[in-house]
Structure formats: C-alpha cells, structure tokens
mmCIF file of C-alpha atoms in Angstrom:
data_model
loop_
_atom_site.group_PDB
_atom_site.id
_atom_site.type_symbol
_atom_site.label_atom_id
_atom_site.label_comp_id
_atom_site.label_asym_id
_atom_site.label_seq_id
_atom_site.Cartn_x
_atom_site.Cartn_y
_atom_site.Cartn_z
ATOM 1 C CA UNK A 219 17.545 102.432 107.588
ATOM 2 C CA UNK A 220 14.039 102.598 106.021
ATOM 3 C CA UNK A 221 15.461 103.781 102.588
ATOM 4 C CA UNK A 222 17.813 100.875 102.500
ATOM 5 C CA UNK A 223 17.317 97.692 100.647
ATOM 6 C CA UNK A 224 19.642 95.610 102.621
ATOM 7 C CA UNK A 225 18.596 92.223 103.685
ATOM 8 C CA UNK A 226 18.353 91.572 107.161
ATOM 9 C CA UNK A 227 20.649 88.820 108.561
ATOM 10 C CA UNK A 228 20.439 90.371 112.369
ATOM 11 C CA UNK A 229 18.483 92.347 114.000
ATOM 12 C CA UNK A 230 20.260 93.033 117.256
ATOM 13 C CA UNK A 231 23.097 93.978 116.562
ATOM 14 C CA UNK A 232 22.150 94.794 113.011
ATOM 15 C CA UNK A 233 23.339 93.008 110.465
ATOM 16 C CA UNK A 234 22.631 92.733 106.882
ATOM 17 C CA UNK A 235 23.943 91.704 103.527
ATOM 18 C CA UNK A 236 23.625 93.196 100.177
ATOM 19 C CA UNK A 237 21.217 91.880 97.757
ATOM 20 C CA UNK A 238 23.784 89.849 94.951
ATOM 21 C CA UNK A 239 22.008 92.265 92.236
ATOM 22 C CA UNK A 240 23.157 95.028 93.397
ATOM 23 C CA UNK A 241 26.768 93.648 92.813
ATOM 24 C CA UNK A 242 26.433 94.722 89.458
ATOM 25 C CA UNK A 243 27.653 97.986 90.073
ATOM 26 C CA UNK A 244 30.879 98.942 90.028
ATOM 27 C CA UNK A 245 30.124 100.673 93.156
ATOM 28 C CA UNK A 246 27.552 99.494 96.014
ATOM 29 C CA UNK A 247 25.268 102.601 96.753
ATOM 30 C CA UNK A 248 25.745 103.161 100.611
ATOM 31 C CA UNK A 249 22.385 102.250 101.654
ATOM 32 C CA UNK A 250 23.046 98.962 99.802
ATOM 33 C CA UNK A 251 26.326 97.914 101.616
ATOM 34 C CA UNK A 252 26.597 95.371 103.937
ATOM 35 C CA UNK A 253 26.861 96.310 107.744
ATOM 36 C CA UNK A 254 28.456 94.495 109.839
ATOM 37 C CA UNK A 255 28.417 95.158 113.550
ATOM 38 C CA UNK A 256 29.443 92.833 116.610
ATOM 39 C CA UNK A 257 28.059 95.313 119.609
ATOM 40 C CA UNK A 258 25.820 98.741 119.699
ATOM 41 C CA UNK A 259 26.549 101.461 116.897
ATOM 42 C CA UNK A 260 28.314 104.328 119.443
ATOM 43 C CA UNK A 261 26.835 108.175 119.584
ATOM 44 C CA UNK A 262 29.944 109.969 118.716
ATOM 45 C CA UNK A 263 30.005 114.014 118.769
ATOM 46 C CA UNK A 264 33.060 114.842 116.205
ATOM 47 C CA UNK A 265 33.424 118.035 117.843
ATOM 48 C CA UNK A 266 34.197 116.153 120.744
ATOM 49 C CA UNK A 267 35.756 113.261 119.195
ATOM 50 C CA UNK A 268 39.856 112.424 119.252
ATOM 51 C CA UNK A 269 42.082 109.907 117.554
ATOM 52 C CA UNK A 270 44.777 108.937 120.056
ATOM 53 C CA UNK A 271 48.170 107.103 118.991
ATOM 54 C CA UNK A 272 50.185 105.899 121.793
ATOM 55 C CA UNK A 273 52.478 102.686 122.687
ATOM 56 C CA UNK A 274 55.467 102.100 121.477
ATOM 57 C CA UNK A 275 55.997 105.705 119.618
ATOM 58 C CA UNK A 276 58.755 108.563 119.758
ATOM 59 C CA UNK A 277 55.831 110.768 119.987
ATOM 60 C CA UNK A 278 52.040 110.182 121.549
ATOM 61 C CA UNK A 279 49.341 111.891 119.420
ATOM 62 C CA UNK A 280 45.862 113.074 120.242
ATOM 63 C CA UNK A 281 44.087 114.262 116.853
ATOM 64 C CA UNK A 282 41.074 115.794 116.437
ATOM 65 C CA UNK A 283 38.685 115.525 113.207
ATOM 66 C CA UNK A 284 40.144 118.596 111.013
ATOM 67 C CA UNK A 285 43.758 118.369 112.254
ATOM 68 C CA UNK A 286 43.772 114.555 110.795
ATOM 69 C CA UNK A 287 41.888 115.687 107.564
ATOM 70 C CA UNK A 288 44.807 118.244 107.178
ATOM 71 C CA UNK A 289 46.791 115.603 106.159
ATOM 72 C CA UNK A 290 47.722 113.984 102.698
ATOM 73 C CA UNK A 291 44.276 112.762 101.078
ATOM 74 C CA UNK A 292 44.039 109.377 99.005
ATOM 75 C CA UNK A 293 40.512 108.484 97.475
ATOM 76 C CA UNK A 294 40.411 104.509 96.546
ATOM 77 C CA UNK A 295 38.081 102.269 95.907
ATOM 78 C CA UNK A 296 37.763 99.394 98.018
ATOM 79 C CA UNK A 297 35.792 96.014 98.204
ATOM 80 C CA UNK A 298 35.142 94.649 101.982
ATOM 81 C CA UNK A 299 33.819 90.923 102.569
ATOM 82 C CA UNK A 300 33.051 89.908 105.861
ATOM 83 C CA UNK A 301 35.444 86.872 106.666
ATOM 84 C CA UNK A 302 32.239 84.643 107.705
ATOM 85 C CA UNK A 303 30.374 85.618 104.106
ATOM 86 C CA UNK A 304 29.083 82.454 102.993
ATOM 87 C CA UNK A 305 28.527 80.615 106.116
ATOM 88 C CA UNK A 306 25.174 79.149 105.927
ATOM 89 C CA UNK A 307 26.998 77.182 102.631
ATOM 90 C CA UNK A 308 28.942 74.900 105.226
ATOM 91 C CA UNK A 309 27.673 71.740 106.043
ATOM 92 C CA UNK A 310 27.492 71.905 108.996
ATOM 93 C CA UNK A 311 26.770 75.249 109.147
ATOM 94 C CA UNK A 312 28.918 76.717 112.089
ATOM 95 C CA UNK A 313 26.499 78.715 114.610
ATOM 96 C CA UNK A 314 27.438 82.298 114.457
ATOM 97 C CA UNK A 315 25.897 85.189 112.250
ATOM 98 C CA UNK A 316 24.126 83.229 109.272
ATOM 99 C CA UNK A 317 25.700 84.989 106.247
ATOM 100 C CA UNK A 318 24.837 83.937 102.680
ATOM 101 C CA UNK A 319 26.389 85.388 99.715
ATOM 102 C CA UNK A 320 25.860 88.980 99.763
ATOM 103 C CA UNK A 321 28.243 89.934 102.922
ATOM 104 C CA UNK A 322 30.250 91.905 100.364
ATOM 105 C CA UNK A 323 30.234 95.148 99.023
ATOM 106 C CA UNK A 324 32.538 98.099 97.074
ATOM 107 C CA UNK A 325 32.446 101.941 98.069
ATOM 108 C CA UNK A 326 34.428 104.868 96.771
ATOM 109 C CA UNK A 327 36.293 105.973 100.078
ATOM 110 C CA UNK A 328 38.547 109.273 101.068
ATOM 111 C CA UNK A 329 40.914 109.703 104.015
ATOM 112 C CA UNK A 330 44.797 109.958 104.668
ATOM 113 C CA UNK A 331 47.236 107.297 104.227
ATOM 114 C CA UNK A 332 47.942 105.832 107.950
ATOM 115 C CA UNK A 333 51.283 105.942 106.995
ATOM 116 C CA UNK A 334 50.648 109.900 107.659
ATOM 117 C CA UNK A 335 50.272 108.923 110.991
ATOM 118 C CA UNK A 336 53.073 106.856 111.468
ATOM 119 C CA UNK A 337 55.674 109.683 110.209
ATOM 120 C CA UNK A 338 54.404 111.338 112.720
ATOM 121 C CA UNK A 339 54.572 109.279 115.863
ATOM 122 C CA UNK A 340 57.622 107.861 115.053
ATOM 123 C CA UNK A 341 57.102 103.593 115.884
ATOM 124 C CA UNK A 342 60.060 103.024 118.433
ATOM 125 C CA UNK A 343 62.415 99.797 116.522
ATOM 126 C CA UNK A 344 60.871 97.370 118.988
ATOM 127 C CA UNK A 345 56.921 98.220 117.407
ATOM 128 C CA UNK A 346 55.819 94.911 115.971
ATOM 129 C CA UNK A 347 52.026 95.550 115.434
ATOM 130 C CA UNK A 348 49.364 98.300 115.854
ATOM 131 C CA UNK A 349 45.988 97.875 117.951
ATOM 132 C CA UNK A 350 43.465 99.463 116.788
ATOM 133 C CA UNK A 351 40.231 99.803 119.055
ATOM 134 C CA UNK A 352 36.793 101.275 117.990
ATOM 135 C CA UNK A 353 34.215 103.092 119.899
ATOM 136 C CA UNK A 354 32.139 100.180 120.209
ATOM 137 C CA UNK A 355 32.222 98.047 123.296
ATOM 138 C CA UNK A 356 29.735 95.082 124.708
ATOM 139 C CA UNK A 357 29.884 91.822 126.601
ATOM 140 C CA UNK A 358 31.203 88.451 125.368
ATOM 141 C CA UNK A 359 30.307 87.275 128.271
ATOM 142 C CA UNK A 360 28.850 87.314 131.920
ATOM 143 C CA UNK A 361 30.821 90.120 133.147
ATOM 144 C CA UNK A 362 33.053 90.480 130.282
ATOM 145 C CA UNK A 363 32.711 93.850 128.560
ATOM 146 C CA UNK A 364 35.638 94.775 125.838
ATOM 147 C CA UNK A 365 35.194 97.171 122.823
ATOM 148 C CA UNK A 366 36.170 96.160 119.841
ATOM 149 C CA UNK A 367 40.304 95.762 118.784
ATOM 150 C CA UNK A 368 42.171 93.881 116.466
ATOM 151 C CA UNK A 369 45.511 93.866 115.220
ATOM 152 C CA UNK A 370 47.711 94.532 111.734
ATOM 153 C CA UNK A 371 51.580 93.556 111.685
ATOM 154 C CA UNK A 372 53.584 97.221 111.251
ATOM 155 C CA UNK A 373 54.483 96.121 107.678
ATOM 156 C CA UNK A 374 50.699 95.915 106.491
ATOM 157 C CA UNK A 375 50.276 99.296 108.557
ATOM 158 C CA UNK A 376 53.233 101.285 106.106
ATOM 159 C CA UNK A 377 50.950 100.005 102.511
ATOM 160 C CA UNK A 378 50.081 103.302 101.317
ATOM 161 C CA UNK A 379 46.497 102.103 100.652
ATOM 162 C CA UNK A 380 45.614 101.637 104.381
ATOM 163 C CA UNK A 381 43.565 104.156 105.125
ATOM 164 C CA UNK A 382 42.089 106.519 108.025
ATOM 165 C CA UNK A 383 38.711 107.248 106.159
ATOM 166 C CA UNK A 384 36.439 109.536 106.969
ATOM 167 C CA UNK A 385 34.379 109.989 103.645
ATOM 168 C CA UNK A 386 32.363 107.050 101.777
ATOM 169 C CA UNK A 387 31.007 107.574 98.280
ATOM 170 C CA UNK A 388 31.333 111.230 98.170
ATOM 171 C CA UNK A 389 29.991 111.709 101.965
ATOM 172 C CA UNK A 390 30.784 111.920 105.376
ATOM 173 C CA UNK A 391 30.894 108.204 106.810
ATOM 174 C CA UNK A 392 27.373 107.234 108.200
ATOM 175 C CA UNK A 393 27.021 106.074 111.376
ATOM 176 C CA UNK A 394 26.412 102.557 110.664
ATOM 177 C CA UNK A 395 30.334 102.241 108.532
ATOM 178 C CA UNK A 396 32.249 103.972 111.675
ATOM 179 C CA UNK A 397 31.359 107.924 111.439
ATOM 180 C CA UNK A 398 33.432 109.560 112.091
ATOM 181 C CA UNK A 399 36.779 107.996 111.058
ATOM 182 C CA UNK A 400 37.293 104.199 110.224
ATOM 183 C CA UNK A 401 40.633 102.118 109.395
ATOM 184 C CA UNK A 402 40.126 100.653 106.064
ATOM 185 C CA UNK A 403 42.520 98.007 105.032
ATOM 186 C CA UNK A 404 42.664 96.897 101.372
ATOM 187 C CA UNK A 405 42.910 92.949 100.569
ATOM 188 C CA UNK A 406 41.985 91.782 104.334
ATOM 189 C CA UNK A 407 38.805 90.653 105.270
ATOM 190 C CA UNK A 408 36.602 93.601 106.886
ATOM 191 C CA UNK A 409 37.086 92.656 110.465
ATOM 192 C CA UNK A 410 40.773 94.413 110.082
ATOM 193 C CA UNK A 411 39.055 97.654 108.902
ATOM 194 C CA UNK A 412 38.341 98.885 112.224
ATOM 195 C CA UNK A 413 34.786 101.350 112.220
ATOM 196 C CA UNK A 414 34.368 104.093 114.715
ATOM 197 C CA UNK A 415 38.407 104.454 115.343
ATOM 198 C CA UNK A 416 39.479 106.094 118.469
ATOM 199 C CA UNK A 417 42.682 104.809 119.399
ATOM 200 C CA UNK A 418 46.056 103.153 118.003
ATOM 201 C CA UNK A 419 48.611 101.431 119.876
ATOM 202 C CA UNK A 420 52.226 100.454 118.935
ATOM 203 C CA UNK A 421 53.093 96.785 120.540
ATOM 204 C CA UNK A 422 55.861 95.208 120.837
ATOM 205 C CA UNK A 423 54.072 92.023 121.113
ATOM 206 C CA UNK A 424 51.598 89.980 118.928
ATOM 207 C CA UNK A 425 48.181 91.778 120.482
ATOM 208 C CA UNK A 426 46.012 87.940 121.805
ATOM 209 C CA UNK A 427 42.454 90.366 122.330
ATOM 210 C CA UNK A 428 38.840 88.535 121.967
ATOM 211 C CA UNK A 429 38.438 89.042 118.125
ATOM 212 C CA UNK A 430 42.161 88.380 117.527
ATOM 213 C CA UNK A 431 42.515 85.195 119.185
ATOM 214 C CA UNK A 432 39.194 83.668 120.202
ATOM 215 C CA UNK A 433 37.289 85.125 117.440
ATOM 216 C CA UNK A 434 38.263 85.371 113.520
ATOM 217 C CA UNK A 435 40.527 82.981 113.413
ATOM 218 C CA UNK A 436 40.671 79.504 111.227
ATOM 219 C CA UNK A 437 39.984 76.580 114.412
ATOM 220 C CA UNK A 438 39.477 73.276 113.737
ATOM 221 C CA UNK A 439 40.755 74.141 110.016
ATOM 222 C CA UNK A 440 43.556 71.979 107.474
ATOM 223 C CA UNK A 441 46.639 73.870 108.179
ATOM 224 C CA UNK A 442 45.805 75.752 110.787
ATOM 225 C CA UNK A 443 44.555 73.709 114.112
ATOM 226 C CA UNK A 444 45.797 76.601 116.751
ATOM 227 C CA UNK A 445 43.392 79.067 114.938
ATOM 228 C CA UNK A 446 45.135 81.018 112.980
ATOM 229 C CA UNK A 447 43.758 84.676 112.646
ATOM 230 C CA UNK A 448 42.426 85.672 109.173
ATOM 231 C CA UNK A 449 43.996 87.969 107.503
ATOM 232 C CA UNK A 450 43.855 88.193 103.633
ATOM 233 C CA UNK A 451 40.382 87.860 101.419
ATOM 234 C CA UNK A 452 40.371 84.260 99.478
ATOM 235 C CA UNK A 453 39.695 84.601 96.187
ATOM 236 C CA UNK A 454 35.959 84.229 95.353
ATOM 237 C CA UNK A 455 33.672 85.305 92.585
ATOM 238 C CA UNK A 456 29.906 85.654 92.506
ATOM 239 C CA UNK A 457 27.165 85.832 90.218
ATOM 240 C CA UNK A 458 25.276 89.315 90.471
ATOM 241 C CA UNK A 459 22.549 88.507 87.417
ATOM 242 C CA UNK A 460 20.257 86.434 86.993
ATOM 243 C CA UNK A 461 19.371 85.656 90.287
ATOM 244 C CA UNK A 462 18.588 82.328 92.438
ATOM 245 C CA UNK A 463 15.362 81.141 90.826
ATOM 246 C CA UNK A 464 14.593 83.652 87.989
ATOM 247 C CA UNK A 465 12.907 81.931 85.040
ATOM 248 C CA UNK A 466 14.505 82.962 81.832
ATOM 249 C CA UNK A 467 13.768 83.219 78.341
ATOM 250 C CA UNK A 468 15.531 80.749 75.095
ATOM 251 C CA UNK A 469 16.852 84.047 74.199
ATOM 252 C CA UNK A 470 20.723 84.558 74.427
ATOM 253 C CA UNK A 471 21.739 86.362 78.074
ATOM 254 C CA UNK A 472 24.403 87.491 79.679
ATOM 255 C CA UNK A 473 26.084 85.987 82.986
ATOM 256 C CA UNK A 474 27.487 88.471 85.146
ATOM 257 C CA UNK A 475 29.221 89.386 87.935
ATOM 258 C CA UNK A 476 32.438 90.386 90.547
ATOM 259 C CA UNK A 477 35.513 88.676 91.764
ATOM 260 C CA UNK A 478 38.149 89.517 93.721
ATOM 261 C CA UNK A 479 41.269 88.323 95.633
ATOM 262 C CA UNK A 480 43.228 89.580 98.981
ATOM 263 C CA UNK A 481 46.082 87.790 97.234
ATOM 264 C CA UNK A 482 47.019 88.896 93.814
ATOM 265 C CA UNK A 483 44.563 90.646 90.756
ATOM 266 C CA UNK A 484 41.831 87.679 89.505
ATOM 267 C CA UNK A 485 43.524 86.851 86.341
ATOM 268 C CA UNK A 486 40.182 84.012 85.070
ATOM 269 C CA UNK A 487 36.973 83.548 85.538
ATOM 270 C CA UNK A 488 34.831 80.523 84.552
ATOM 271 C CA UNK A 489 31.205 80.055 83.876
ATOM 272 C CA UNK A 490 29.724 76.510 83.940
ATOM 273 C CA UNK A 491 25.954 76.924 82.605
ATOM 274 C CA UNK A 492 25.411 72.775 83.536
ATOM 275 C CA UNK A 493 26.568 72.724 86.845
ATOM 276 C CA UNK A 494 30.309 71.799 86.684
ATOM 277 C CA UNK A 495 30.309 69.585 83.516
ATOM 278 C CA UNK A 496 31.707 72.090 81.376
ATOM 279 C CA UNK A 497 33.605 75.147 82.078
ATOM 280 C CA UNK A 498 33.996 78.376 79.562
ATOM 281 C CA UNK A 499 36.075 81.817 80.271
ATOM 282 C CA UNK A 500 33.953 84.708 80.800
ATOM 283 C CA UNK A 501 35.455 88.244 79.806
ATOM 284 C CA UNK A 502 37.132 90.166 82.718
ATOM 285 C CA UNK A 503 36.623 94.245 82.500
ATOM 286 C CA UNK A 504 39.166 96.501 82.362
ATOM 287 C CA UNK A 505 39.397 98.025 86.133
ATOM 288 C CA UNK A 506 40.859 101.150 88.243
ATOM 289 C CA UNK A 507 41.507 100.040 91.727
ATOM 290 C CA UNK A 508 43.548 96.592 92.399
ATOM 291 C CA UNK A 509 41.821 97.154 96.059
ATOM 292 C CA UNK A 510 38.484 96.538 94.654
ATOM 293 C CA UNK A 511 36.660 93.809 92.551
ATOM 294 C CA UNK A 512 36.661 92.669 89.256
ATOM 295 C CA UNK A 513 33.513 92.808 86.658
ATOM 296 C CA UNK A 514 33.388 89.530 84.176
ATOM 297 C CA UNK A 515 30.746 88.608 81.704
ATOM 298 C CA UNK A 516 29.682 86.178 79.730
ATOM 299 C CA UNK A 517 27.181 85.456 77.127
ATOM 300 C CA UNK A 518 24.973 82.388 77.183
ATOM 301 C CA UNK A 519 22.646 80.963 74.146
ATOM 302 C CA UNK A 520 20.266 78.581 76.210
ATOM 303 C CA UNK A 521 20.268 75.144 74.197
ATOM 304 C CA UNK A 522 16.879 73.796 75.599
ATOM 305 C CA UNK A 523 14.513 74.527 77.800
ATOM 306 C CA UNK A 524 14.652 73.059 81.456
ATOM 307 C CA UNK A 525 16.588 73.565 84.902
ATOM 308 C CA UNK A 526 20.053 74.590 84.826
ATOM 309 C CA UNK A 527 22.737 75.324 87.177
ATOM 310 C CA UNK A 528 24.803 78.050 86.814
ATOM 311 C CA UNK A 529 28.419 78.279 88.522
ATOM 312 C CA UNK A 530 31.709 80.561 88.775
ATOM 313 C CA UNK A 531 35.041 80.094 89.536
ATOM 314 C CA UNK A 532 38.082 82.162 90.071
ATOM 315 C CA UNK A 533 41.813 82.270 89.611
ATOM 316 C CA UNK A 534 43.872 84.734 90.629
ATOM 317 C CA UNK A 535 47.450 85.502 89.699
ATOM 318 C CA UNK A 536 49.063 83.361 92.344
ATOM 319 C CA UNK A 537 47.362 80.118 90.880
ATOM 320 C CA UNK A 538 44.763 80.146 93.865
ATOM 321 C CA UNK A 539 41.701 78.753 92.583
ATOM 322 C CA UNK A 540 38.180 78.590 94.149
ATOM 323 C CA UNK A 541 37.562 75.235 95.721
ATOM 324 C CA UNK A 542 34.603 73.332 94.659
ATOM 325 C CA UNK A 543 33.041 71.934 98.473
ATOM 326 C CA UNK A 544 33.451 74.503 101.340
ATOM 327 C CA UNK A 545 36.431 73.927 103.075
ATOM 328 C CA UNK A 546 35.048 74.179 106.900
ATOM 329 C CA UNK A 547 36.910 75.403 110.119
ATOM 330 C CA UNK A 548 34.335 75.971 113.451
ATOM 331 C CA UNK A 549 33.957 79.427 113.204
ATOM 332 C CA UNK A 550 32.726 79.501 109.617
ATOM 333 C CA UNK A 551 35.323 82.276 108.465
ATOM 334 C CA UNK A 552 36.769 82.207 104.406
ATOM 335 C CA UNK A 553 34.397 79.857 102.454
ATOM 336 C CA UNK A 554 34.900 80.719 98.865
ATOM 337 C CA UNK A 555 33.042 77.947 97.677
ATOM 338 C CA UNK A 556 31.921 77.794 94.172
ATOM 339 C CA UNK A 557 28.643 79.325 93.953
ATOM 340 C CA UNK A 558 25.691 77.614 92.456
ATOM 341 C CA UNK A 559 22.629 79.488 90.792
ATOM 342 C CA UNK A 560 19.433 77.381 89.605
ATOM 343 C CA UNK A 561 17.176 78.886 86.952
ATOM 344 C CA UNK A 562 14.970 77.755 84.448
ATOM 345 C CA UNK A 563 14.532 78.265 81.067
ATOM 346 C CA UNK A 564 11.472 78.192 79.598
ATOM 347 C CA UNK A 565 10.350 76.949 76.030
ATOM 348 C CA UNK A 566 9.886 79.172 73.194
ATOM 349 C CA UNK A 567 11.224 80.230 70.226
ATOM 350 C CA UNK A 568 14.699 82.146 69.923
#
C-alpha cells in the first residue's frame, strides 16, 4: 500500500477513502480507490480456491477460477460508495468508521453476468434471495465469530449488470477489492458487492445475518424505525476541484465534479458559489455506463475577493433531490447531504 495515495480512515482493519481530487477522473486508478474492509483481508490460493452455489437450486455447483471465467464476459464500469460515506457530516456523528467525503470511487471491472450462474443452478420456485458470504470472517463480539454475508432479493440477482468480477481496471482483482472473484452489484451501496466470494446460497427466506439485520440498516431513521436494510445509493454529488481550503485566483475557474444515483440517471446538477443563496446549472457530460457516475462542470467568474462557499446539489430522474441538513439514522448509513467547500479568493486583477 506504499504506492497508494489513499487517506487513511482505519488502520486495523484498513480503511481508507479516496482523496475528492482524484474524483476527477472518469476512472479512480486502483491504488486510489477506497477500501473498505470490516475483518482481516483473507490469503486465498486461486489454484485452490472454489465458488460454491448451493440452497435452494435444481443443481449444486462447485466452480473453480477458469471454469467460471469460461463463461459469458461483461466489462462495465461501475461507481461503489460505501453506505456510511459522509458520516462524520452528522451531527451527532454516529460512532462507527469516521468516513468523510471520499468513501467513493469508479473502476473499469470484467467478469460474467451472475445470471450465468443462475442458468446454471437452476433457483428451485420457492428461492426468494441469494446469500452471498466472503472469505473474510472475525468477531462481533466476545465469542461471536461470522464471516462476512449479506443478502440480494432473486430479482436484483437476474439484472444482467450484476456481476462475478474477477478483473479491475484491466487487472486481476488485488487483494485488498476481493482477489480472486468479488460480487459487484450496480446502483446498491458497496456493502451488497460482496469481496473475496466463496459461496452462494438460494433461500427461501429473507436471510436476518449480522450485516443484514444488525448492521447496514436505516435505525432510528424517518420511515424506517425497524431498520430497514440499505439497499440502493441516494443520489449525491461532490465537488472533485478546487479543494477544501485552496486559495484561488479573480481569474474565471471551473467547478467540477461527479454525481450519481442508485435510483434513476442524475438528470441536474446545481452549483451555488455563495453558499445556498443562489443556485446555477452546471453542464452534465455525456457518459457510457448508467452504473457509474456522472461528470458536471461549471464555470465561475469570481466577483470579489473574499471567502466563499461553494455547494452542489443533485436531481436525478425520479425527482429525488439532495437534502440540504443530513438526514440522521444511528448507524450513520446514506447521508447525501449537500456538500459545502470554503475557499478564498484573493485580490487582483482579472
């Protein structure tokens, strides 16, 4: 990890955010994107290694590396937000892994549709959801040791962008993003995209596991006071450039950024360059992938020289828009507050 210029949020287990800069990008270099990890990063041999599917199935697999990249390939590119990115903006702020902003990152990945997989097993008419558990296990408390599992409703399992991935950004996974094969669910908040894959089960119940029912879910939240699991990305943009504190010139600059919804495409972004009064449309680029974010602009002529506080704010195509204060739920998951940059411009002449 001494080539990467992540930012540290956790050091055991690692955790760490991307720098907002590096947002810029339509694609986050791999030693740039965020890790997240809740236990140990497993040793896995892939000569060694086997995906099982079993459950509620006509037909129980056991797959090694090659036989599953025999099957039909998809390449898409795909943004992943933690569901607790942006944390630390609550008030209070919830006690759990202190994200910021930068919890959020876009990579280029390969693999086979899991609906592949699926064909093949055959889910019996009684399947309702699919468990999928990672190679990574750890206590949650005394005595308590689980790996890692979470849950997808069968319907979200047939999209053809799900994906078993085994190839990020033109290489083999690394370690740290689930080497060697990882679930990677488009839309949904990363906890869904499972890392370091080694089994699926077909249920014919609602799976109730740790991070399913205790953990990722909305508690204490409007709506939703039995904790309701998260599921799909709320729609949130960020500003990549400038950055918190830079000191700019009178000179006209450009405002940019990403944004992105689990919901529908982001059909408007706004730029307020005087924190809230005032609210302009920035330009939205043209992109590729509806699984991955969106790249606005938009160009600013300074008017004086002083503080200012710079803001974005999102639409998508369903009407949801981003909500000014942080909406907060005990666990800290979905804040897509408004963001807020502070800069100053200095004097001198244009």
């Amino acid at each position: 990890m001494s080539s990467s210029d992540r930012i540290t949020v956790q050091s055991d287990p690692y955790n760490a955010e991307t720098p907002l800069p590096r947002l810029a990008a339509g694609v986050t270099a791999t030693d740039s994107f965020y890790v997240r990890n809740h236990f140990d990063v497993p040793s896995l041999d892939p000569r060694d290694w086997r995906l099982v599917m079993e459950g509620a199935v006509e037909t129980c697999l056991s797959l090694s590396l090659p036989e599953i990249q025999a099957l039909p390939v998809r390449r898409l590119r795909v943004t992943l937000e933690c569901a607790g990115n942006g944390r630390t903006l609550m008030r209070p702020a919830p006690a759990s892994t202190p994200w910021a902003l930068g919890a959020v990152s876009t990579a280029d990945f390969a693999g086979a549709p899991l609906g592949a997989l699926l064909d093949r097993a055959g889910p019996r008419a009684d399947a309702v959801e699919l468990r999928f558990t990672g190679a990574d296990q750890g206590e949650v408390g005394p005595g308590s040791r689980i790996a890692f599992e979470r849950s997808l409703p069968l319907a979200e399992c047939r999209r053809d962008e799900v994906l078993l991935a085994w190839e990020m950004n033109g290489e083999p996974l690394r370690a740290l993003h689930g080497f060697p094969l990882r679930l990677v669910v488009p839309r949904w908040y990363g906890v869904a995209s499972v890392k370091w894959l080694t089994r699926i089960t077909a249920l014919t119940q609602p799976f109730r596991g740790y991070f399913q029912s205790e953990h990722y879910v909305y508690r204490s939240a409007a709506g939703a006071p039995g904790g309701e699991p998260v599921s799909r990305m709320r729609v949130r943009s960020l500003i990549a450039a400038p950055s918190e504190g830079d000191v700019l010139s009178s000179s006209p600059a450009e405002i940019s950024g990403v944004a992105w919804s689990g919901d529908a495409p982001v059909a408007r972004v706004e730029v307020s360059v005087d924190g809230g009064l005032t609210w302009n449309d920035a330009t939205l680029d043209r992109h590729d992938s509806n699984a991955a974010w969106t790249a606005w602009r938009f160009a600013w002529k300074p008017p004086a020289p002083g503080a200012r506080t710079l803001m974005t704010r999102a639409t998508d195509a369903r009407g949801n828009v981003q909500p000014m204060e942080p909406v907060w739920n005990a666990l800290g998951y979905g804040n897509n507050v408004v963001q807020r940059v502070h800069v100053t411009v200095r004097p001198g002449s244009v």
